[in-house]
């Protein structure tokens, strides 16, 4: 008997793709190639904001994984926003019920919502990652694959994989609290999946409260991190003009991720004029970046350079409100560096609580300034956080544990479909 055939479905894929969910997918796919025949079904899109098919459609092998790319061709007759606006009432209603702590209760009487679903579908067809070619491939080749693994619920391919092959699909939603996840159309998707794998308890609890009875079998799978040899520090430092002491941010440079963190840092520097700390920001941006005193942008860098830059940071910050895990947090802790995060994100706050002090959080600018000052000026605090962080990652996010969960889910879904 040959290897089981597995197909990951994700909106973007490649060694140069700067995105947490996409990197998450690649790490899992590359680690399954020893036991399974692994493929990735994805689009030709690189720019997640503006769309466009920048990547070649031809198939390619990426670290042992066969990648099939399909052109994204959104319908362009009527703007996506028109249909999104028409569907707003159902999102608002579901969010209201969630805030009143009764959306889960309502799901026991109405697990699948159909109100304004047609408008949501029309909006989806006009989104940058809509690929009819990819959807049709999944539909027509459902029986070729033993299991599909759909990654990240933000976009159209996730929904259409549920629609055409849900009974053979493990969903990895990478879910966080956001308006888009209250779309009625997603209740149908989650009712179809064979299994849903979450990254954290906080993400799982959120999904249980949002989808209720529509959510079938589910549990924690999560993901580990890569063990990367850092680049030469002096070469990296000179290449990007890095300072000796710096606060570090790694990720996409867009307003939705940054949440005023540059302003917070500027105010920190105004309050503590004696501080020599700079702010290094690593990552790609599809928006124009402001020139700010003591802020250094590196642009997209290699994984080896990233590891070196993390190792020499004083502290790393994640100001995002929207995380289902935070890979950068795990990377930072594994490299023995303290982490400061946005306490309004339930997932990041969960890391703070479970890591017993390896991660600290702030709720506002005042707390950010106070805690950054404490970490910057106390070697004892930094060393204590670093020690706890390494232990936390080793115990909870090691690859044998992660892969055993994923393989168990794959075998269970495959066996279930053989009996059907």
PDB file of C-alpha atoms in Angstrom, residues 38-196:
ATOM      1  CA  UNK A  38       2.045  15.745   0.223  1.00  0.00           C
ATOM      2  CA  UNK A  39       0.833  18.437  -2.166  1.00  0.00           C
ATOM      3  CA  UNK A  40      -0.167  22.060  -1.717  1.00  0.00           C
ATOM      4  CA  UNK A  41      -3.014  23.662  -3.661  1.00  0.00           C
ATOM      5  CA  UNK A  42      -2.668  27.427  -3.714  1.00  0.00           C
ATOM      6  CA  UNK A  43      -3.118  30.565  -5.824  1.00  0.00           C
ATOM      7  CA  UNK A  44      -0.697  32.609  -7.913  1.00  0.00           C
ATOM      8  CA  UNK A  45      -1.260  35.631  -5.657  1.00  0.00           C
ATOM      9  CA  UNK A  46       1.552  37.213  -3.644  1.00  0.00           C
ATOM     10  CA  UNK A  47       0.094  40.607  -2.645  1.00  0.00           C
ATOM     11  CA  UNK A  48      -2.725  39.801  -0.200  1.00  0.00           C
ATOM     12  CA  UNK A  49      -4.090  43.372  -0.378  1.00  0.00           C
ATOM     13  CA  UNK A  50      -4.127  44.171  -4.088  1.00  0.00           C
ATOM     14  CA  UNK A  51      -4.198  40.642  -5.512  1.00  0.00           C
ATOM     15  CA  UNK A  52      -2.942  39.814  -8.988  1.00  0.00           C
ATOM     16  CA  UNK A  53      -1.307  36.652 -10.282  1.00  0.00           C
ATOM     17  CA  UNK A  54       2.378  37.466  -9.779  1.00  0.00           C
ATOM     18  CA  UNK A  55       3.596  33.901  -9.259  1.00  0.00           C
ATOM     19  CA  UNK A  56       4.007  31.418 -12.112  1.00  0.00           C
ATOM     20  CA  UNK A  57       1.206  28.910 -12.566  1.00  0.00           C
ATOM     21  CA  UNK A  58       3.595  26.020 -13.220  1.00  0.00           C
ATOM     22  CA  UNK A  59       3.929  23.210 -10.674  1.00  0.00           C
ATOM     23  CA  UNK A  60       7.084  23.151  -8.574  1.00  0.00           C
ATOM     24  CA  UNK A  61       8.724  21.189  -5.788  1.00  0.00           C
ATOM     25  CA  UNK A  62       9.418  23.222  -2.644  1.00  0.00           C
ATOM     26  CA  UNK A  63      11.452  21.270  -0.100  1.00  0.00           C
ATOM     27  CA  UNK A  64       9.907  17.988  -1.198  1.00  0.00           C
ATOM     28  CA  UNK A  65       6.329  19.292  -1.416  1.00  0.00           C
ATOM     29  CA  UNK A  66       4.581  19.440  -4.805  1.00  0.00           C
ATOM     30  CA  UNK A  67       2.942  22.848  -5.193  1.00  0.00           C
ATOM     31  CA  UNK A  68       0.073  23.328  -7.650  1.00  0.00           C
ATOM     32  CA  UNK A  69      -0.810  26.959  -8.320  1.00  0.00           C
ATOM     33  CA  UNK A  70      -4.085  28.256  -9.723  1.00  0.00           C
ATOM     34  CA  UNK A  71      -4.891  31.715 -11.041  1.00  0.00           C
ATOM     35  CA  UNK A  72      -7.107  33.876  -8.857  1.00  0.00           C
ATOM     36  CA  UNK A  73      -9.710  35.541 -11.056  1.00  0.00           C
ATOM     37  CA  UNK A  74     -12.155  37.535  -8.930  1.00  0.00           C
ATOM     38  CA  UNK A  75     -15.427  38.579 -10.531  1.00  0.00           C
ATOM     39  CA  UNK A  76     -15.022  42.284 -11.277  1.00  0.00           C
ATOM     40  CA  UNK A  77     -18.470  43.496 -12.386  1.00  0.00           C
ATOM     41  CA  UNK A  78     -19.600  44.860  -9.013  1.00  0.00           C
ATOM     42  CA  UNK A  79     -17.247  45.861  -6.153  1.00  0.00           C
ATOM     43  CA  UNK A  80     -16.845  43.376  -3.318  1.00  0.00           C
ATOM     44  CA  UNK A  81     -17.751  46.099  -0.808  1.00  0.00           C
ATOM     45  CA  UNK A  82     -21.303  46.342  -2.198  1.00  0.00           C
ATOM     46  CA  UNK A  83     -22.096  42.761  -1.226  1.00  0.00           C
ATOM     47  CA  UNK A  84     -20.152  42.954   2.025  1.00  0.00           C
ATOM     48  CA  UNK A  85     -22.233  45.961   3.044  1.00  0.00           C
ATOM     49  CA  UNK A  86     -25.478  44.184   2.085  1.00  0.00           C
ATOM     50  CA  UNK A  87     -24.491  41.264   4.335  1.00  0.00           C
ATOM     51  CA  UNK A  88     -23.574  43.455   7.316  1.00  0.00           C
ATOM     52  CA  UNK A  89     -26.849  42.888   9.219  1.00  0.00           C
ATOM     53  CA  UNK A  90     -26.152  39.186   9.756  1.00  0.00           C
ATOM     54  CA  UNK A  91     -22.578  39.818  10.915  1.00  0.00           C
ATOM     55  CA  UNK A  92     -23.753  42.503  13.297  1.00  0.00           C
ATOM     56  CA  UNK A  93     -26.525  40.291  14.650  1.00  0.00           C
ATOM     57  CA  UNK A  94     -24.167  37.356  15.229  1.00  0.00           C
ATOM     58  CA  UNK A  95     -21.596  39.628  16.899  1.00  0.00           C
ATOM     59  CA  UNK A  96     -24.310  41.093  19.138  1.00  0.00           C
ATOM     60  CA  UNK A  97     -25.460  37.606  20.166  1.00  0.00           C
ATOM     61  CA  UNK A  98     -21.840  36.636  20.844  1.00  0.00           C
ATOM     62  CA  UNK A  99     -21.268  39.683  23.060  1.00  0.00           C
ATOM     63  CA  UNK A 100     -24.482  38.817  24.930  1.00  0.00           C
ATOM     64  CA  UNK A 101     -23.077  35.295  25.483  1.00  0.00           C
ATOM     65  CA  UNK A 102     -25.978  33.622  23.694  1.00  0.00           C
ATOM     66  CA  UNK A 103     -24.731  32.895  20.145  1.00  0.00           C
ATOM     67  CA  UNK A 104     -23.690  29.380  21.178  1.00  0.00           C
ATOM     68  CA  UNK A 105     -27.118  28.793  22.741  1.00  0.00           C
ATOM     69  CA  UNK A 106     -28.855  29.979  19.559  1.00  0.00           C
ATOM     70  CA  UNK A 107     -26.771  27.485  17.541  1.00  0.00           C
ATOM     71  CA  UNK A 108     -28.608  24.578  19.180  1.00  0.00           C
ATOM     72  CA  UNK A 109     -31.786  25.749  17.429  1.00  0.00           C
ATOM     73  CA  UNK A 110     -30.155  27.195  14.297  1.00  0.00           C
ATOM     74  CA  UNK A 111     -26.641  25.772  13.751  1.00  0.00           C
ATOM     75  CA  UNK A 112     -26.452  26.842  10.095  1.00  0.00           C
ATOM     76  CA  UNK A 113     -27.412  30.393   9.217  1.00  0.00           C
ATOM     77  CA  UNK A 114     -28.786  31.078   5.725  1.00  0.00           C
ATOM     78  CA  UNK A 115     -29.713  34.737   6.117  1.00  0.00           C
ATOM     79  CA  UNK A 116     -27.861  36.886   3.526  1.00  0.00           C
ATOM     80  CA  UNK A 117     -25.581  33.989   2.568  1.00  0.00           C
ATOM     81  CA  UNK A 118     -25.997  34.737  -1.141  1.00  0.00           C
ATOM     82  CA  UNK A 119     -24.570  38.227  -0.614  1.00  0.00           C
ATOM     83  CA  UNK A 120     -21.653  36.782   1.342  1.00  0.00           C
ATOM     84  CA  UNK A 121     -20.967  34.318  -1.478  1.00  0.00           C
ATOM     85  CA  UNK A 122     -21.004  37.132  -4.032  1.00  0.00           C
ATOM     86  CA  UNK A 123     -18.556  39.134  -1.909  1.00  0.00           C
ATOM     87  CA  UNK A 124     -16.288  36.092  -1.671  1.00  0.00           C
ATOM     88  CA  UNK A 125     -16.269  35.697  -5.470  1.00  0.00           C
ATOM     89  CA  UNK A 126     -14.892  39.213  -5.732  1.00  0.00           C
ATOM     90  CA  UNK A 127     -12.105  38.800  -3.158  1.00  0.00           C
ATOM     91  CA  UNK A 128      -8.442  38.745  -4.226  1.00  0.00           C
ATOM     92  CA  UNK A 129      -7.976  35.015  -3.517  1.00  0.00           C
ATOM     93  CA  UNK A 130     -11.077  33.762  -5.322  1.00  0.00           C
ATOM     94  CA  UNK A 131      -9.953  31.070  -7.753  1.00  0.00           C
ATOM     95  CA  UNK A 132     -12.593  29.146  -9.644  1.00  0.00           C
ATOM     96  CA  UNK A 133      -9.800  26.957 -11.056  1.00  0.00           C
ATOM     97  CA  UNK A 134      -8.711  25.937  -7.563  1.00  0.00           C
ATOM     98  CA  UNK A 135     -12.286  25.320  -6.443  1.00  0.00           C
ATOM     99  CA  UNK A 136     -13.029  23.141  -9.477  1.00  0.00           C
ATOM    100  CA  UNK A 137      -9.793  21.192  -8.972  1.00  0.00           C
ATOM    101  CA  UNK A 138     -10.800  20.306  -5.410  1.00  0.00           C
ATOM    102  CA  UNK A 139     -14.300  19.344  -6.551  1.00  0.00           C
ATOM    103  CA  UNK A 140     -13.152  17.213  -9.485  1.00  0.00           C
ATOM    104  CA  UNK A 141     -10.223  15.556  -7.693  1.00  0.00           C
ATOM    105  CA  UNK A 142     -11.793  14.929  -4.307  1.00  0.00           C
ATOM    106  CA  UNK A 143     -11.348  11.169  -4.655  1.00  0.00           C
ATOM    107  CA  UNK A 144      -7.671  11.478  -5.651  1.00  0.00           C
ATOM    108  CA  UNK A 145      -6.720  12.604  -2.142  1.00  0.00           C
ATOM    109  CA  UNK A 146      -7.210  10.803   1.153  1.00  0.00           C
ATOM    110  CA  UNK A 147      -7.308  13.997   3.217  1.00  0.00           C
ATOM    111  CA  UNK A 148      -7.385  17.745   2.573  1.00  0.00           C
ATOM    112  CA  UNK A 149      -6.017  20.209   5.123  1.00  0.00           C
ATOM    113  CA  UNK A 150      -7.505  23.696   4.688  1.00  0.00           C
ATOM    114  CA  UNK A 151      -5.494  26.442   6.367  1.00  0.00           C
ATOM    115  CA  UNK A 152      -6.825  29.864   7.444  1.00  0.00           C
ATOM    116  CA  UNK A 153     -10.530  30.688   7.385  1.00  0.00           C
ATOM    117  CA  UNK A 154     -10.102  34.300   6.239  1.00  0.00           C
ATOM    118  CA  UNK A 155     -10.408  33.550   2.526  1.00  0.00           C
ATOM    119  CA  UNK A 156     -12.431  31.834  -0.192  1.00  0.00           C
ATOM    120  CA  UNK A 157     -10.386  28.593  -0.687  1.00  0.00           C
ATOM    121  CA  UNK A 158     -11.137  27.549   2.904  1.00  0.00           C
ATOM    122  CA  UNK A 159     -14.890  27.830   2.310  1.00  0.00           C
ATOM    123  CA  UNK A 160     -14.909  26.073  -1.040  1.00  0.00           C
ATOM    124  CA  UNK A 161     -12.798  23.203   0.283  1.00  0.00           C
ATOM    125  CA  UNK A 162     -15.465  22.720   2.964  1.00  0.00           C
ATOM    126  CA  UNK A 163     -18.179  22.895   0.317  1.00  0.00           C
ATOM    127  CA  UNK A 164     -16.654  20.389  -2.106  1.00  0.00           C
ATOM    128  CA  UNK A 165     -14.627  18.082   0.153  1.00  0.00           C
ATOM    129  CA  UNK A 166     -15.605  18.868   3.733  1.00  0.00           C
ATOM    130  CA  UNK A 167     -16.010  15.237   4.792  1.00  0.00           C
ATOM    131  CA  UNK A 168     -12.353  14.617   3.863  1.00  0.00           C
ATOM    132  CA  UNK A 169     -10.996  17.873   5.298  1.00  0.00           C
ATOM    133  CA  UNK A 170      -9.132  18.820   8.433  1.00  0.00           C
ATOM    134  CA  UNK A 171      -9.575  22.561   8.976  1.00  0.00           C
ATOM    135  CA  UNK A 172      -6.861  24.670  10.604  1.00  0.00           C
ATOM    136  CA  UNK A 173      -8.789  27.961  10.862  1.00  0.00           C
ATOM    137  CA  UNK A 174      -6.162  30.184  12.603  1.00  0.00           C
ATOM    138  CA  UNK A 175      -9.138  32.014  14.096  1.00  0.00           C
ATOM    139  CA  UNK A 176      -9.203  35.208  16.122  1.00  0.00           C
ATOM    140  CA  UNK A 177     -11.900  37.658  17.133  1.00  0.00           C
ATOM    141  CA  UNK A 178     -12.753  39.659  14.015  1.00  0.00           C
ATOM    142  CA  UNK A 179     -15.906  40.788  12.199  1.00  0.00           C
ATOM    143  CA  UNK A 180     -15.258  38.623   9.156  1.00  0.00           C
ATOM    144  CA  UNK A 181     -15.468  35.430  11.225  1.00  0.00           C
ATOM    145  CA  UNK A 182     -19.092  36.133  12.102  1.00  0.00           C
ATOM    146  CA  UNK A 183     -20.219  35.664   8.501  1.00  0.00           C
ATOM    147  CA  UNK A 184     -23.227  33.342   8.249  1.00  0.00           C
ATOM    148  CA  UNK A 185     -21.562  31.461   5.405  1.00  0.00           C
ATOM    149  CA  UNK A 186     -18.938  30.075   7.791  1.00  0.00           C
ATOM    150  CA  UNK A 187     -21.529  28.196   9.848  1.00  0.00           C
ATOM    151  CA  UNK A 188     -22.098  26.019   6.786  1.00  0.00           C
ATOM    152  CA  UNK A 189     -18.349  25.498   6.296  1.00  0.00           C
ATOM    153  CA  UNK A 190     -17.684  24.431   9.876  1.00  0.00           C
ATOM    154  CA  UNK A 191     -20.639  22.036   9.862  1.00  0.00           C
ATOM    155  CA  UNK A 192     -19.004  20.135   6.965  1.00  0.00           C
ATOM    156  CA  UNK A 193     -15.433  19.629   8.192  1.00  0.00           C
ATOM    157  CA  UNK A 194     -14.396  16.167   9.352  1.00  0.00           C
ATOM    158  CA  UNK A 195     -12.145  17.683  12.012  1.00  0.00           C
ATOM    159  CA  UNK A 196     -11.042  21.149  13.129  1.00  0.00           C
TER     160      UNK A 196
END
